[in-house]
mmCIF file of C-alpha atoms in Angstrom:
data_model
loop_
_atom_site.group_PDB
_atom_site.id
_atom_site.type_symbol
_atom_site.label_atom_id
_atom_site.label_comp_id
_atom_site.label_asym_id
_atom_site.label_seq_id
_atom_site.Cartn_x
_atom_site.Cartn_y
_atom_site.Cartn_z
ATOM 1 C CA MET A 676 54.257 142.473 64.868
ATOM 2 C CA SER A 677 54.370 144.924 61.969
ATOM 3 C CA PHE A 678 52.991 148.193 63.306
ATOM 4 C CA ALA A 679 53.417 149.771 59.869
ATOM 5 C CA LYS A 680 51.030 147.263 58.292
ATOM 6 C CA LYS A 681 48.696 147.328 61.280
ATOM 7 C CA TYR A 682 48.168 151.088 61.470
ATOM 8 C CA ILE A 683 48.509 152.226 57.857
ATOM 9 C CA ALA A 684 45.360 153.768 56.352
ATOM 10 C CA LYS A 685 44.521 151.542 53.401
ATOM 11 C CA GLU A 686 41.719 151.591 50.839
ATOM 12 C CA GLY A 687 38.375 151.420 52.604
ATOM 13 C CA PHE A 688 39.780 153.140 55.700
ATOM 14 C CA GLU A 689 37.206 154.139 58.332
ATOM 15 C CA LEU A 690 38.358 156.354 61.186
ATOM 16 C CA SER A 691 35.289 155.431 63.227
ATOM 17 C CA GLY A 692 36.485 151.822 63.210
ATOM 18 C CA CYS A 693 39.928 152.683 64.609
ATOM 19 C CA SER A 694 40.374 152.300 68.351
ATOM 20 C CA THR A 695 41.993 155.064 70.383
ATOM 21 C CA LYS A 696 43.474 152.392 72.658
ATOM 22 C CA PRO A 697 46.104 149.802 71.667
ATOM 23 C CA ASP A 698 44.811 146.235 71.354
ATOM 24 C CA PHE A 699 47.789 144.802 73.226
ATOM 25 C CA ASP A 700 48.994 145.147 76.797
ATOM 26 C CA MET A 701 52.222 146.997 77.498
ATOM 27 C CA LYS A 702 53.099 148.478 80.847
ATOM 28 C CA PRO A 703 54.401 152.075 80.847
ATOM 29 C CA LYS A 704 57.910 151.128 82.011
ATOM 30 C CA LYS A 705 58.281 148.579 79.227
ATOM 31 C CA ALA A 706 56.974 151.039 76.630
ATOM 32 C CA VAL A 707 59.500 153.651 77.778
ATOM 33 C CA ARG A 708 62.337 151.114 77.726
ATOM 34 C CA LYS A 709 61.425 149.837 74.268
ATOM 35 C CA LEU A 710 61.099 153.395 72.982
ATOM 36 C CA ASP A 711 64.595 154.203 74.243
ATOM 37 C CA GLU A 712 65.973 151.243 72.287
ATOM 38 C CA VAL A 713 64.212 152.242 69.072
ATOM 39 C CA SER A 714 65.098 155.924 69.483
ATOM 40 C CA ARG A 715 68.807 155.113 69.780
ATOM 41 C CA LYS A 716 68.598 152.939 66.669
ATOM 42 C CA LEU A 717 66.865 155.712 64.724
ATOM 43 C CA GLY A 718 69.459 158.229 65.882
ATOM 44 C CA LYS A 719 72.288 156.050 64.560
ATOM 45 C CA LEU A 720 70.496 155.577 61.249
ATOM 46 C CA GLN A 721 70.053 159.330 60.924
ATOM 47 C CA ASP A 722 73.834 159.769 61.274
ATOM 48 C CA ILE A 723 74.316 157.287 58.436
ATOM 49 C CA MET A 724 71.642 159.052 56.366
ATOM 50 C CA TYR A 725 73.489 162.343 56.925
ATOM 51 C CA ALA A 726 76.712 160.814 55.592
ATOM 52 C CA HIS A 727 74.851 159.185 52.690
ATOM 53 C CA ASN A 728 73.403 162.599 51.771
ATOM 54 C CA ARG A 729 70.661 161.404 49.419
ATOM 55 C CA TYR A 730 67.467 161.146 51.455
ATOM 56 C CA SER A 731 65.673 163.235 54.046
ATOM 57 C CA VAL A 732 62.647 162.463 56.221
ATOM 58 C CA LEU A 733 59.480 164.500 56.734
ATOM 59 C CA ILE A 734 57.182 163.559 59.605
ATOM 60 C CA CYS A 735 53.753 165.193 59.700
ATOM 61 C CA LEU A 736 52.051 165.018 63.090
ATOM 62 C CA GLN A 737 48.352 165.686 63.329
ATOM 63 C CA GLY A 738 45.936 165.257 66.196
ATOM 64 C CA MET A 739 43.294 167.010 68.204
ATOM 65 C CA ASP A 740 44.371 169.483 70.898
ATOM 66 C CA ALA A 741 46.170 167.734 73.795
ATOM 67 C CA ALA A 742 46.862 164.622 71.702
ATOM 68 C CA GLY A 743 50.466 164.607 72.937
ATOM 69 C CA LYS A 744 52.361 165.870 69.909
ATOM 70 C CA ASP A 745 54.909 168.002 71.788
ATOM 71 C CA SER A 746 55.866 165.345 74.325
ATOM 72 C CA LEU A 747 56.018 162.707 71.596
ATOM 73 C CA ILE A 748 58.533 164.767 69.646
ATOM 74 C CA ARG A 749 60.621 165.240 72.783
ATOM 75 C CA GLU A 750 60.690 161.535 73.670
ATOM 76 C CA VAL A 751 60.985 159.933 70.231
ATOM 77 C CA PHE A 752 63.839 162.142 69.031
ATOM 78 C CA LYS A 753 65.809 162.547 72.250
ATOM 79 C CA SER A 754 68.577 160.216 71.023
ATOM 80 C CA PHE A 755 69.133 162.160 67.801
ATOM 81 C CA ASN A 756 72.080 164.424 67.173
ATOM 82 C CA ALA A 757 70.705 167.957 67.565
ATOM 83 C CA ARG A 758 71.856 168.868 64.059
ATOM 84 C CA GLY A 759 69.885 165.976 62.585
ATOM 85 C CA VAL A 760 66.302 166.889 63.409
ATOM 86 C CA ASP A 761 64.345 170.112 63.051
ATOM 87 C CA VAL A 762 60.858 170.799 64.407
ATOM 88 C CA GLN A 763 58.475 173.206 62.705
ATOM 89 C CA SER A 764 55.282 174.261 64.483
ATOM 90 C CA PHE A 765 52.709 175.928 62.268
ATOM 91 C CA LYS A 766 50.435 178.417 63.967
ATOM 92 C CA ARG A 767 48.055 180.906 62.356
ATOM 93 C CA PRO A 768 49.737 182.168 59.141
ATOM 94 C CA THR A 769 51.563 185.471 59.486
ATOM 95 C CA SER A 770 50.846 188.415 57.206
ATOM 96 C CA TYR A 771 54.064 187.610 55.334
ATOM 97 C CA GLU A 772 53.100 183.960 54.875
ATOM 98 C CA LEU A 773 49.691 185.023 53.577
ATOM 99 C CA ARG A 774 51.433 186.819 50.713
ATOM 100 C CA HIS A 775 52.186 183.353 49.331
ATOM 101 C CA ASP A 776 50.116 180.274 48.547
ATOM 102 C CA TYR A 777 49.110 178.026 51.440
ATOM 103 C CA LEU A 778 51.824 175.416 50.766
ATOM 104 C CA TRP A 779 54.684 177.916 50.556
ATOM 105 C CA ARG A 780 55.538 178.065 54.259
ATOM 106 C CA HIS A 781 55.677 174.279 54.376
ATOM 107 C CA PHE A 782 57.799 173.976 51.249
ATOM 108 C CA VAL A 783 60.481 176.342 52.551
ATOM 109 C CA THR A 784 60.861 174.347 55.784
ATOM 110 C CA LEU A 785 61.304 170.915 54.193
ATOM 111 C CA PRO A 786 64.281 168.913 55.500
ATOM 112 C CA GLU A 787 67.747 169.199 54.030
ATOM 113 C CA LYS A 788 69.377 166.065 52.644
ATOM 114 C CA GLY A 789 70.371 163.771 55.492
ATOM 115 C CA LYS A 790 68.043 165.318 58.052
ATOM 116 C CA TYR A 791 64.643 164.854 59.661
ATOM 117 C CA THR A 792 62.001 167.561 59.901
ATOM 118 C CA VAL A 793 58.917 167.176 62.069
ATOM 119 C CA PHE A 794 55.856 169.233 61.220
ATOM 120 C CA ASN A 795 53.998 169.753 64.505
ATOM 121 C CA ARG A 796 50.704 170.258 62.727
ATOM 122 C CA SER A 797 51.227 170.474 59.011
ATOM 123 C CA HIS A 798 49.873 171.504 55.637
ATOM 124 C CA TYR A 799 46.838 169.366 56.503
ATOM 125 C CA GLU A 800 45.523 172.166 58.693
ATOM 126 C CA ASN A 801 44.487 173.704 55.369
ATOM 127 C CA VAL A 802 41.909 170.940 54.873
ATOM 128 C CA LEU A 803 41.050 170.468 58.552
ATOM 129 C CA VAL A 804 40.709 173.648 60.613
ATOM 130 C CA SER A 805 40.089 175.543 57.374
ATOM 131 C CA ARG A 806 37.150 173.251 56.596
ATOM 132 C CA VAL A 807 35.705 173.626 60.074
ATOM 133 C CA HIS A 808 36.221 177.401 59.887
ATOM 134 C CA PRO A 809 36.154 178.231 56.143
ATOM 135 C CA GLU A 810 36.397 181.962 56.822
ATOM 136 C CA ILE A 811 40.127 181.278 57.286
ATOM 137 C CA VAL A 812 40.412 180.610 53.550
ATOM 138 C CA LEU A 813 39.235 184.140 52.746
ATOM 139 C CA ASN A 814 42.473 185.456 54.288
ATOM 140 C CA GLU A 815 44.409 183.722 51.495
ATOM 141 C CA ARG A 816 42.970 186.140 48.893
ATOM 142 C CA ILE A 817 42.490 183.462 46.244
ATOM 143 C CA PRO A 818 41.082 184.721 42.921
ATOM 144 C CA GLY A 819 37.402 183.840 42.636
ATOM 145 C CA ILE A 820 37.018 183.176 46.369
ATOM 146 C CA GLU A 821 35.295 186.272 47.703
ATOM 147 C CA VAL A 822 32.763 184.864 50.182
ATOM 148 C CA ILE A 823 32.384 181.599 52.090
ATOM 149 C CA THR A 824 29.782 180.293 49.645
ATOM 150 C CA ASP A 825 32.468 180.334 46.924
ATOM 151 C CA ILE A 826 34.274 177.566 48.835
ATOM 152 C CA ASP A 827 32.496 174.509 47.471
ATOM 153 C CA GLU A 828 33.291 170.784 47.384
ATOM 154 C CA MET A 829 35.231 171.229 44.142
ATOM 155 C CA PHE A 830 37.523 173.684 45.942
ATOM 156 C CA TRP A 831 38.376 171.098 48.597
ATOM 157 C CA ASP A 832 38.838 168.288 46.065
ATOM 158 C CA LYS A 833 41.324 170.473 44.215
ATOM 159 C CA ARG A 834 43.161 171.169 47.463
ATOM 160 C CA TYR A 835 43.474 167.446 48.269
ATOM 161 C CA GLU A 836 44.865 166.946 44.770
ATOM 162 C CA GLU A 837 47.371 169.785 45.255
ATOM 163 C CA ILE A 838 48.546 168.254 48.525
ATOM 164 C CA GLN A 839 48.965 164.863 46.864
ATOM 165 C CA ASN A 840 50.997 166.439 44.059
ATOM 166 C CA PHE A 841 53.147 168.308 46.583
ATOM 167 C CA GLU A 842 53.913 165.102 48.468
ATOM 168 C CA LYS A 843 54.559 163.135 45.290
ATOM 169 C CA HIS A 844 56.986 165.805 44.108
ATOM 170 C CA ILE A 845 59.041 165.831 47.292
ATOM 171 C CA SER A 846 58.961 162.029 47.496
ATOM 172 C CA ASN A 847 60.322 161.797 43.952
ATOM 173 C CA ASN A 848 63.185 164.015 45.077
ATOM 174 C CA GLY A 849 64.303 161.961 48.058
ATOM 175 C CA VAL A 850 62.029 163.064 50.905
ATOM 176 C CA ILE A 851 60.643 160.051 52.779
ATOM 177 C CA VAL A 852 57.201 161.121 53.982
ATOM 178 C CA PHE A 853 55.423 159.844 57.097
ATOM 179 C CA LYS A 854 52.023 161.159 58.176
ATOM 180 C CA PHE A 855 50.725 160.272 61.622
ATOM 181 C CA PHE A 856 47.309 160.970 63.100
ATOM 182 C CA LEU A 857 47.371 160.643 66.895
ATOM 183 C CA HIS A 858 43.899 159.207 67.406
ATOM 184 C CA MET A 859 42.598 160.227 70.824
ATOM 185 C CA SER A 860 39.113 159.858 72.296
ATOM 186 C CA LYS A 861 37.027 162.853 73.294
ATOM 187 C CA ASP A 862 36.936 161.613 76.906
ATOM 188 C CA GLU A 863 40.726 161.372 77.016
ATOM 189 C CA GLN A 864 41.050 164.894 75.646
ATOM 190 C CA LYS A 865 38.709 166.147 78.352
ATOM 191 C CA SER A 866 40.814 164.415 81.007
ATOM 192 C CA ARG A 867 44.035 165.959 79.692
ATOM 193 C CA ILE A 868 42.587 169.460 79.466
ATOM 194 C CA LEU A 869 41.259 169.173 83.025
ATOM 195 C CA ARG A 870 44.726 168.087 84.157
ATOM 196 C CA ARG A 871 46.125 171.280 82.674
ATOM 197 C CA LEU A 872 43.553 173.281 84.590
ATOM 198 C CA ASN A 873 43.891 171.413 87.876
ATOM 199 C CA LYS A 874 47.692 171.334 88.129
ATOM 200 C CA ASP A 875 49.375 174.702 88.562
ATOM 201 C CA LYS A 876 52.549 173.575 86.801
ATOM 202 C CA HIS A 877 50.501 172.684 83.714
ATOM 203 C CA ASN A 878 48.330 175.815 83.610
ATOM 204 C CA TRP A 879 50.592 177.415 81.021
ATOM 205 C CA LYS A 880 49.652 174.681 78.523
ATOM 206 C CA PHE A 881 45.967 175.581 78.609
ATOM 207 C CA GLU A 882 44.404 177.599 75.821
ATOM 208 C CA PRO A 883 40.714 178.573 75.858
ATOM 209 C CA ALA A 884 40.512 177.537 72.199
ATOM 210 C CA ASP A 885 41.107 173.927 73.279
ATOM 211 C CA VAL A 886 37.707 173.943 74.992
ATOM 212 C CA LYS A 887 36.016 175.978 72.267
ATOM 213 C CA GLU A 888 37.138 173.615 69.507
ATOM 214 C CA ARG A 889 35.631 170.626 71.345
ATOM 215 C CA GLU A 890 32.282 171.913 70.119
ATOM 216 C CA PHE A 891 33.413 170.953 66.609
ATOM 217 C CA TRP A 892 34.713 167.477 67.530
ATOM 218 C CA GLU A 893 32.465 165.565 65.114
ATOM 219 C CA GLU A 894 33.279 167.928 62.270
ATOM 220 C CA TYR A 895 36.996 167.456 62.837
ATOM 221 C CA GLN A 896 36.573 163.669 62.868
ATOM 222 C CA ARG A 897 34.654 163.838 59.593
ATOM 223 C CA TYR A 898 37.272 165.987 57.906
ATOM 224 C CA TYR A 899 40.121 163.829 59.204
ATOM 225 C CA GLN A 900 38.334 160.842 57.686
ATOM 226 C CA ILE A 901 38.093 162.581 54.315
ATOM 227 C CA ALA A 902 41.655 163.941 54.350
ATOM 228 C CA ILE A 903 43.220 160.618 55.320
ATOM 229 C CA GLU A 904 41.074 158.677 52.869
ATOM 230 C CA LYS A 905 41.924 160.985 49.957
ATOM 231 C CA THR A 906 45.639 161.496 50.619
ATOM 232 C CA SER A 907 47.025 158.226 51.993
ATOM 233 C CA THR A 908 49.233 157.130 49.093
ATOM 234 C CA ASP A 909 52.165 154.804 48.507
ATOM 235 C CA GLU A 910 54.498 157.818 48.439
ATOM 236 C CA ALA A 911 53.040 159.438 51.552
ATOM 237 C CA PRO A 912 50.968 157.039 53.657
ATOM 238 C CA TRP A 913 48.920 157.922 56.712
ATOM 239 C CA TYR A 914 49.265 155.945 59.935
ATOM 240 C CA VAL A 915 46.471 156.208 62.510
ATOM 241 C CA ILE A 916 48.010 155.627 65.940
ATOM 242 C CA PRO A 917 45.932 154.939 69.084
ATOM 243 C CA ALA A 918 46.877 157.854 71.341
ATOM 244 C CA ASP A 919 44.962 157.454 74.608
ATOM 245 C CA ASP A 920 48.102 155.874 76.115
ATOM 246 C CA LYS A 921 50.954 158.306 75.484
ATOM 247 C CA ASP A 922 53.811 155.901 76.241
ATOM 248 C CA VAL A 923 52.522 153.188 73.927
ATOM 249 C CA CYS A 924 51.652 155.745 71.233
ATOM 250 C CA ARG A 925 55.249 156.993 71.194
ATOM 251 C CA PHE A 926 56.616 153.455 71.000
ATOM 252 C CA ILE A 927 54.300 152.527 68.118
ATOM 253 C CA LEU A 928 55.201 155.629 66.120
ATOM 254 C CA ALA A 929 58.945 155.168 66.634
ATOM 255 C CA SER A 930 58.643 151.495 65.692
ATOM 256 C CA ILE A 931 56.926 152.411 62.420
ATOM 257 C CA LEU A 932 59.729 154.848 61.610
ATOM 258 C CA ASP A 933 62.300 152.150 62.361
ATOM 259 C CA GLU A 934 60.452 149.489 60.380
ATOM 260 C CA VAL A 935 60.041 151.612 57.258
ATOM 261 C CA MET A 936 63.487 153.216 57.370
ATOM 262 C CA SER A 937 65.057 149.754 57.659
ATOM 263 C CA THR A 938 63.727 148.962 54.173
ATOM 264 C CA TYR A 939 65.988 151.652 52.685
ATOM 265 C CA THR A 940 68.954 149.323 52.418
ATOM 266 C CA ASP A 941 70.765 151.729 50.105
ATOM 267 C CA ILE A 942 71.264 154.185 52.988
ATOM 268 C CA VAL A 943 74.841 153.346 53.924
ATOM 269 C CA VAL A 944 78.000 155.228 54.800
ATOM 270 C CA PRO A 945 79.570 156.099 51.423
ATOM 271 C CA GLU A 946 82.766 154.269 50.579
ATOM 272 C CA LEU A 947 85.853 156.427 50.185
ATOM 273 C CA SER A 948 87.605 156.627 46.836
ATOM 274 C CA ASP A 949 91.093 155.145 46.525
ATOM 275 C CA THR A 950 92.509 158.640 46.147
ATOM 276 C CA LEU A 951 90.899 159.840 49.362
ATOM 277 C CA LYS A 952 92.059 156.721 51.202
ATOM 278 C CA GLU A 953 95.616 157.489 50.130
ATOM 279 C CA ASP A 954 95.178 161.099 51.248
ATOM 280 C CA LEU A 955 94.027 159.943 54.679
ATOM 281 C CA VAL A 956 97.234 157.973 55.110
ATOM 282 C CA LEU A 957 99.231 161.075 54.239
ATOM 283 C CA TYR A 958 97.258 163.233 56.690
ATOM 284 C CA LYS A 959 97.732 160.663 59.418
ATOM 285 C CA ASP A 960 101.481 160.526 58.799
ATOM 286 C CA GLN A 961 101.638 164.315 58.795
ATOM 287 C CA LEU A 962 99.982 164.517 62.204
ATOM 288 C CA LEU A 963 102.079 161.734 63.699
ATOM 289 C CA ASN A 964 105.299 163.335 62.495
ATOM 290 C CA GLU A 965 104.574 166.822 63.776
ATOM 291 C CA GLU A 966 107.416 168.272 65.799
#
């Protein structure tokens, strides 16, 4: 089964038609075991990519509160060399970040050649939470945007275009872009938030905003639909992953990474030059003949 083909957002995409539950049966233990296998494979490929030193990978994770982004990152990338993957979590912009354009803080945290970077929430917050709460945009001090009524549909269309151009630029320069929406039902979110409230050891995860933002659920779904529809491209496709089952969600996402990365057959360990091969023999002899 090709999960990449199954869950990619293609032309005519409708979020309302996407299930939050997988359409196949997989028991939790099997999902965990299969994920371990795929994670180890991805970790080995990342080592090769590091040696190859041409590509890097950007993974953008989006989802409603409690969709499981943090635990997914922990489980999917646990087999990676620590130097090979970096996680960036984007909260409310700082005063320093607001001195720059909205894409700046994302641009400066892009992955180095040979490495993975995971955006735990991403530049898409600028067309999601900022659309639900447009007063956020006023903090950016954009010329011509003085009041909320200045933020019209043309403004958002331009922003989608800017994001597409940003992703096309980095893709053209060797960044392999994956964008995942962890698609969770409202009932499942409620269950997870209640679990945080009911279990003392999970209380620290709870934020009052998680409950407050539920009031805007339909608006978020609408703006996810628009963002995914407008920005799922060949260079930077969106994948909509059913996320009500965390174990299966993690396995699906890792499998998509593995499937797509396996198509980059040019990512190989570079062959040594004849000169360097000769030097290695000399170094080996030097070490063996040490007194």
